[in-house]
Amino acid sequence: MSLPASVSSWLLVLLCAASGAYCLVRAGRAGRAARGAAAGEAVMGLGMALMAVPPGTGPWGPPVLLAVFCGTALHALWLLREGAHHAHHLVGSLAMAYMALTMTGGGPAAGHGGGHGAGHGAGPPVLTGALLLYFAGYVLLAGARLVVSGGGAAVAAGGPGGTAAGLATEPPDPALHAGTPLRSAELTRACRLAMAIGTLAMLLAL
């Protein structure tokens, strides 16, 4: 692997690992309503980091990762009873399970970030394309919401009359709207955005 490719792969590992670690900390501090979602996101982020390691995960890696992501998908499906905002967690888990499945049938197993698509199957182009469109749209919308949310916080801090905060509309999420401090809510959104970017990068490597 070339040096630039190796550096980009390790940056992806760090991005996913940092997101997973933050979600793990958040799960320990969160209330009961938000703990389950935070724990699921932590497992997801750390699993993504493992998948992206350049040296690869060995022959045992893809089946284990497939089982892990199927587990997070079932967990997200269970959380859907609490609200539709958990649908993104379900889509993300299914996308990672799909990529782990393509790794199991592609000859010598290699880490996702290590080969950037080499050494495993590519999967159905239609499904890959649909997931790419979804995550590209999510990244754009989530990034815009994060920027607007930060601007709204600055306006609100300046005194009454600020309305920018109302522009960042999202489905109700206990992790963000149950008395969560503004800075913590922004970090949670940034964490989800980072994992979506990581998923998008992995999909592009298929």
PDB file of N, CA and C in Angstrom, residues 19-67:
ATOM      1  N   SER A  19     -14.890   8.391  17.590  1.00  0.00           N
ATOM      2  CA  SER A  19     -16.343   8.480  17.661  1.00  0.00           C
ATOM      3  C   SER A  19     -16.906   7.392  18.570  1.00  0.00           C
ATOM      4  N   GLY A  20     -16.400   6.166  18.403  1.00  0.00           N
ATOM      5  CA  GLY A  20     -16.867   5.065  19.243  1.00  0.00           C
ATOM      6  C   GLY A  20     -16.530   5.270  20.705  1.00  0.00           C
ATOM      7  N   ALA A  21     -15.321   5.787  20.974  1.00  0.00           N
ATOM      8  CA  ALA A  21     -14.914   6.031  22.359  1.00  0.00           C
ATOM      9  C   ALA A  21     -15.781   7.107  23.004  1.00  0.00           C
ATOM     10  N   TYR A  22     -16.087   8.169  22.248  1.00  0.00           N
ATOM     11  CA  TYR A  22     -16.938   9.227  22.800  1.00  0.00           C
ATOM     12  C   TYR A  22     -18.334   8.687  23.111  1.00  0.00           C
ATOM     13  N   CYS A  23     -18.872   7.872  22.193  1.00  0.00           N
ATOM     14  CA  CYS A  23     -20.201   7.296  22.421  1.00  0.00           C
ATOM     15  C   CYS A  23     -20.183   6.367  23.628  1.00  0.00           C
ATOM     16  N   LEU A  24     -19.062   5.678  23.856  1.00  0.00           N
ATOM     17  CA  LEU A  24     -18.945   4.798  25.015  1.00  0.00           C
ATOM     18  C   LEU A  24     -18.982   5.608  26.309  1.00  0.00           C
ATOM     19  N   VAL A  25     -18.251   6.721  26.315  1.00  0.00           N
ATOM     20  CA  VAL A  25     -18.277   7.609  27.477  1.00  0.00           C
ATOM     21  C   VAL A  25     -19.676   8.173  27.682  1.00  0.00           C
ATOM     22  N   ARG A  26     -20.318   8.567  26.582  1.00  0.00           N
ATOM     23  CA  ARG A  26     -21.669   9.132  26.661  1.00  0.00           C
ATOM     24  C   ARG A  26     -22.666   8.109  27.196  1.00  0.00           C
ATOM     25  N   ALA A  27     -22.471   6.829  26.819  1.00  0.00           N
ATOM     26  CA  ALA A  27     -23.365   5.786  27.310  1.00  0.00           C
ATOM     27  C   ALA A  27     -23.259   5.643  28.823  1.00  0.00           C
ATOM     28  N   GLY A  28     -22.045   5.819  29.356  1.00  0.00           N
ATOM     29  CA  GLY A  28     -21.861   5.707  30.790  1.00  0.00           C
ATOM     30  C   GLY A  28     -22.473   6.859  31.565  1.00  0.00           C
ATOM     31  N   ARG A  29     -22.577   8.020  30.915  1.00  0.00           N
ATOM     32  CA  ARG A  29     -23.104   9.206  31.586  1.00  0.00           C
ATOM     33  C   ARG A  29     -24.574   9.472  31.276  1.00  0.00           C
ATOM     34  N   ALA A  30     -25.100   8.837  30.246  1.00  0.00           N
ATOM     35  CA  ALA A  30     -26.451   9.152  29.782  1.00  0.00           C
ATOM     36  C   ALA A  30     -27.505   8.588  30.715  1.00  0.00           C
ATOM     37  N   GLY A  31     -28.695   9.168  30.634  1.00  0.00           N
ATOM     38  CA  GLY A  31     -29.834   8.630  31.353  1.00  0.00           C
ATOM     39  C   GLY A  31     -30.323   7.352  30.707  1.00  0.00           C
ATOM     40  N   ARG A  32     -31.290   6.747  31.336  1.00  0.00           N
ATOM     41  CA  ARG A  32     -31.768   5.446  30.856  1.00  0.00           C
ATOM     42  C   ARG A  32     -32.321   5.529  29.434  1.00  0.00           C
ATOM     43  N   ALA A  33     -32.993   6.636  29.099  1.00  0.00           N
ATOM     44  CA  ALA A  33     -33.630   6.761  27.787  1.00  0.00           C
ATOM     45  C   ALA A  33     -32.623   6.799  26.655  1.00  0.00           C
ATOM     46  N   ALA A  34     -31.440   7.368  26.910  1.00  0.00           N
ATOM     47  CA  ALA A  34     -30.456   7.545  25.846  1.00  0.00           C
ATOM     48  C   ALA A  34     -29.319   6.538  25.898  1.00  0.00           C
ATOM     49  N   ARG A  35     -29.234   5.747  26.971  1.00  0.00           N
ATOM     50  CA  ARG A  35     -28.083   4.860  27.147  1.00  0.00           C
ATOM     51  C   ARG A  35     -28.006   3.791  26.068  1.00  0.00           C
ATOM     52  N   GLY A  36     -29.149   3.213  25.704  1.00  0.00           N
ATOM     53  CA  GLY A  36     -29.144   2.138  24.722  1.00  0.00           C
ATOM     54  C   GLY A  36     -28.641   2.586  23.364  1.00  0.00           C
ATOM     55  N   ALA A  37     -29.115   3.754  22.901  1.00  0.00           N
ATOM     56  CA  ALA A  37     -28.673   4.270  21.604  1.00  0.00           C
ATOM     57  C   ALA A  37     -27.189   4.599  21.626  1.00  0.00           C
ATOM     58  N   ALA A  38     -26.716   5.205  22.727  1.00  0.00           N
ATOM     59  CA  ALA A  38     -25.300   5.563  22.819  1.00  0.00           C
ATOM     60  C   ALA A  38     -24.417   4.320  22.817  1.00  0.00           C
ATOM     61  N   ALA A  39     -24.849   3.273  23.521  1.00  0.00           N
ATOM     62  CA  ALA A  39     -24.077   2.034  23.550  1.00  0.00           C
ATOM     63  C   ALA A  39     -24.012   1.394  22.162  1.00  0.00           C
ATOM     64  N   GLY A  40     -25.143   1.408  21.453  1.00  0.00           N
ATOM     65  CA  GLY A  40     -25.153   0.868  20.093  1.00  0.00           C
ATOM     66  C   GLY A  40     -24.228   1.630  19.168  1.00  0.00           C
ATOM     67  N   GLU A  41     -24.209   2.951  19.299  1.00  0.00           N
ATOM     68  CA  GLU A  41     -23.321   3.773  18.472  1.00  0.00           C
ATOM     69  C   GLU A  41     -21.853   3.517  18.833  1.00  0.00           C
ATOM     70  N   ALA A  42     -21.579   3.267  20.114  1.00  0.00           N
ATOM     71  CA  ALA A  42     -20.209   2.972  20.533  1.00  0.00           C
ATOM     72  C   ALA A  42     -19.707   1.684  19.889  1.00  0.00           C
ATOM     73  N   VAL A  43     -20.526   0.638  19.945  1.00  0.00           N
ATOM     74  CA  VAL A  43     -20.148  -0.635  19.322  1.00  0.00           C
ATOM     75  C   VAL A  43     -19.949  -0.451  17.825  1.00  0.00           C
ATOM     76  N   MET A  44     -20.827   0.324  17.223  1.00  0.00           N
ATOM     77  CA  MET A  44     -20.739   0.582  15.784  1.00  0.00           C
ATOM     78  C   MET A  44     -19.429   1.286  15.431  1.00  0.00           C
ATOM     79  N   GLY A  45     -19.092   2.356  16.161  1.00  0.00           N
ATOM     80  CA  GLY A  45     -17.879   3.108  15.863  1.00  0.00           C
ATOM     81  C   GLY A  45     -16.619   2.288  16.046  1.00  0.00           C
ATOM     82  N   LEU A  46     -16.558   1.524  17.146  1.00  0.00           N
ATOM     83  CA  LEU A  46     -15.366   0.705  17.395  1.00  0.00           C
ATOM     84  C   LEU A  46     -15.260  -0.429  16.378  1.00  0.00           C
ATOM     85  N   GLY A  47     -16.401  -0.996  15.974  1.00  0.00           N
ATOM     86  CA  GLY A  47     -16.375  -2.025  14.933  1.00  0.00           C
ATOM     87  C   GLY A  47     -15.909  -1.476  13.604  1.00  0.00           C
ATOM     88  N   MET A  48     -16.336  -0.253  13.283  1.00  0.00           N
ATOM     89  CA  MET A  48     -15.878   0.396  12.052  1.00  0.00           C
ATOM     90  C   MET A  48     -14.379   0.629  12.086  1.00  0.00           C
ATOM     91  N   ALA A  49     -13.861   1.029  13.239  1.00  0.00           N
ATOM     92  CA  ALA A  49     -12.416   1.257  13.369  1.00  0.00           C
ATOM     93  C   ALA A  49     -11.648  -0.039  13.130  1.00  0.00           C
ATOM     94  N   LEU A  50     -12.146  -1.136  13.679  1.00  0.00           N
ATOM     95  CA  LEU A  50     -11.493  -2.432  13.479  1.00  0.00           C
ATOM     96  C   LEU A  50     -11.529  -2.830  12.014  1.00  0.00           C
ATOM     97  N   MET A  51     -12.657  -2.604  11.351  1.00  0.00           N
ATOM     98  CA  MET A  51     -12.778  -2.949   9.937  1.00  0.00           C
ATOM     99  C   MET A  51     -11.822  -2.144   9.072  1.00  0.00           C
ATOM    100  N   ALA A  52     -11.522  -0.914   9.490  1.00  0.00           N
ATOM    101  CA  ALA A  52     -10.707  -0.019   8.666  1.00  0.00           C
ATOM    102  C   ALA A  52      -9.209  -0.174   8.876  1.00  0.00           C
ATOM    103  N   VAL A  53      -8.773  -1.014   9.830  1.00  0.00           N
ATOM    104  CA  VAL A  53      -7.335  -1.161  10.112  1.00  0.00           C
ATOM    105  C   VAL A  53      -6.612  -1.659   8.862  1.00  0.00           C
ATOM    106  N   PRO A  54      -5.578  -0.943   8.405  1.00  0.00           N
ATOM    107  CA  PRO A  54      -4.889  -1.326   7.157  1.00  0.00           C
ATOM    108  C   PRO A  54      -4.305  -2.732   7.126  1.00  0.00           C
ATOM    109  N   PRO A  55      -3.650  -3.234   8.196  1.00  0.00           N
ATOM    110  CA  PRO A  55      -3.081  -4.588   8.086  1.00  0.00           C
ATOM    111  C   PRO A  55      -4.110  -5.666   7.883  1.00  0.00           C
ATOM    112  N   GLY A  56      -5.370  -5.383   8.133  1.00  0.00           N
ATOM    113  CA  GLY A  56      -6.418  -6.380   7.958  1.00  0.00           C
ATOM    114  C   GLY A  56      -6.782  -7.050   9.268  1.00  0.00           C
ATOM    115  N   THR A  57      -7.894  -7.746   9.269  1.00  0.00           N
ATOM    116  CA  THR A  57      -8.397  -8.396  10.478  1.00  0.00           C
ATOM    117  C   THR A  57      -8.178  -9.903  10.465  1.00  0.00           C
ATOM    118  N   GLY A  58      -7.546 -10.421   9.411  1.00  0.00           N
ATOM    119  CA  GLY A  58      -7.330 -11.856   9.332  1.00  0.00           C
ATOM    120  C   GLY A  58      -8.588 -12.588   8.888  1.00  0.00           C
ATOM    121  N   PRO A  59      -8.495 -13.905   8.733  1.00  0.00           N
ATOM    122  CA  PRO A  59      -9.649 -14.677   8.249  1.00  0.00           C
ATOM    123  C   PRO A  59     -10.828 -14.669   9.213  1.00  0.00           C
ATOM    124  N   TRP A  60     -10.558 -14.432  10.504  1.00  0.00           N
ATOM    125  CA  TRP A  60     -11.643 -14.415  11.489  1.00  0.00           C
ATOM    126  C   TRP A  60     -12.395 -13.092  11.494  1.00  0.00           C
ATOM    127  N   GLY A  61     -11.787 -12.033  10.952  1.00  0.00           N
ATOM    128  CA  GLY A  61     -12.341 -10.692  11.074  1.00  0.00           C
ATOM    129  C   GLY A  61     -13.716 -10.497  10.446  1.00  0.00           C
ATOM    130  N   PRO A  62     -13.864 -10.775   9.142  1.00  0.00           N
ATOM    131  CA  PRO A  62     -15.164 -10.527   8.501  1.00  0.00           C
ATOM    132  C   PRO A  62     -16.348 -11.239   9.147  1.00  0.00           C
ATOM    133  N   PRO A  63     -16.247 -12.546   9.470  1.00  0.00           N
ATOM    134  CA  PRO A  63     -17.404 -13.188  10.121  1.00  0.00           C
ATOM    135  C   PRO A  63     -17.737 -12.582  11.483  1.00  0.00           C
ATOM    136  N   VAL A  64     -16.705 -12.230  12.258  1.00  0.00           N
ATOM    137  CA  VAL A  64     -16.958 -11.635  13.571  1.00  0.00           C
ATOM    138  C   VAL A  64     -17.609 -10.267  13.418  1.00  0.00           C
ATOM    139  N   LEU A  65     -17.080  -9.467  12.489  1.00  0.00           N
ATOM    140  CA  LEU A  65     -17.657  -8.142  12.252  1.00  0.00           C
ATOM    141  C   LEU A  65     -19.086  -8.247  11.734  1.00  0.00           C
ATOM    142  N   LEU A  66     -19.344  -9.234  10.886  1.00  0.00           N
ATOM    143  CA  LEU A  66     -20.700  -9.443  10.384  1.00  0.00           C
ATOM    144  C   LEU A  66     -21.650  -9.734  11.540  1.00  0.00           C
ATOM    145  N   ALA A  67     -21.218 -10.583  12.472  1.00  0.00           N
ATOM    146  CA  ALA A  67     -22.058 -10.903  13.628  1.00  0.00           C
ATOM    147  C   ALA A  67     -22.281  -9.673  14.503  1.00  0.00           C
TER     148      ALA A  67
END
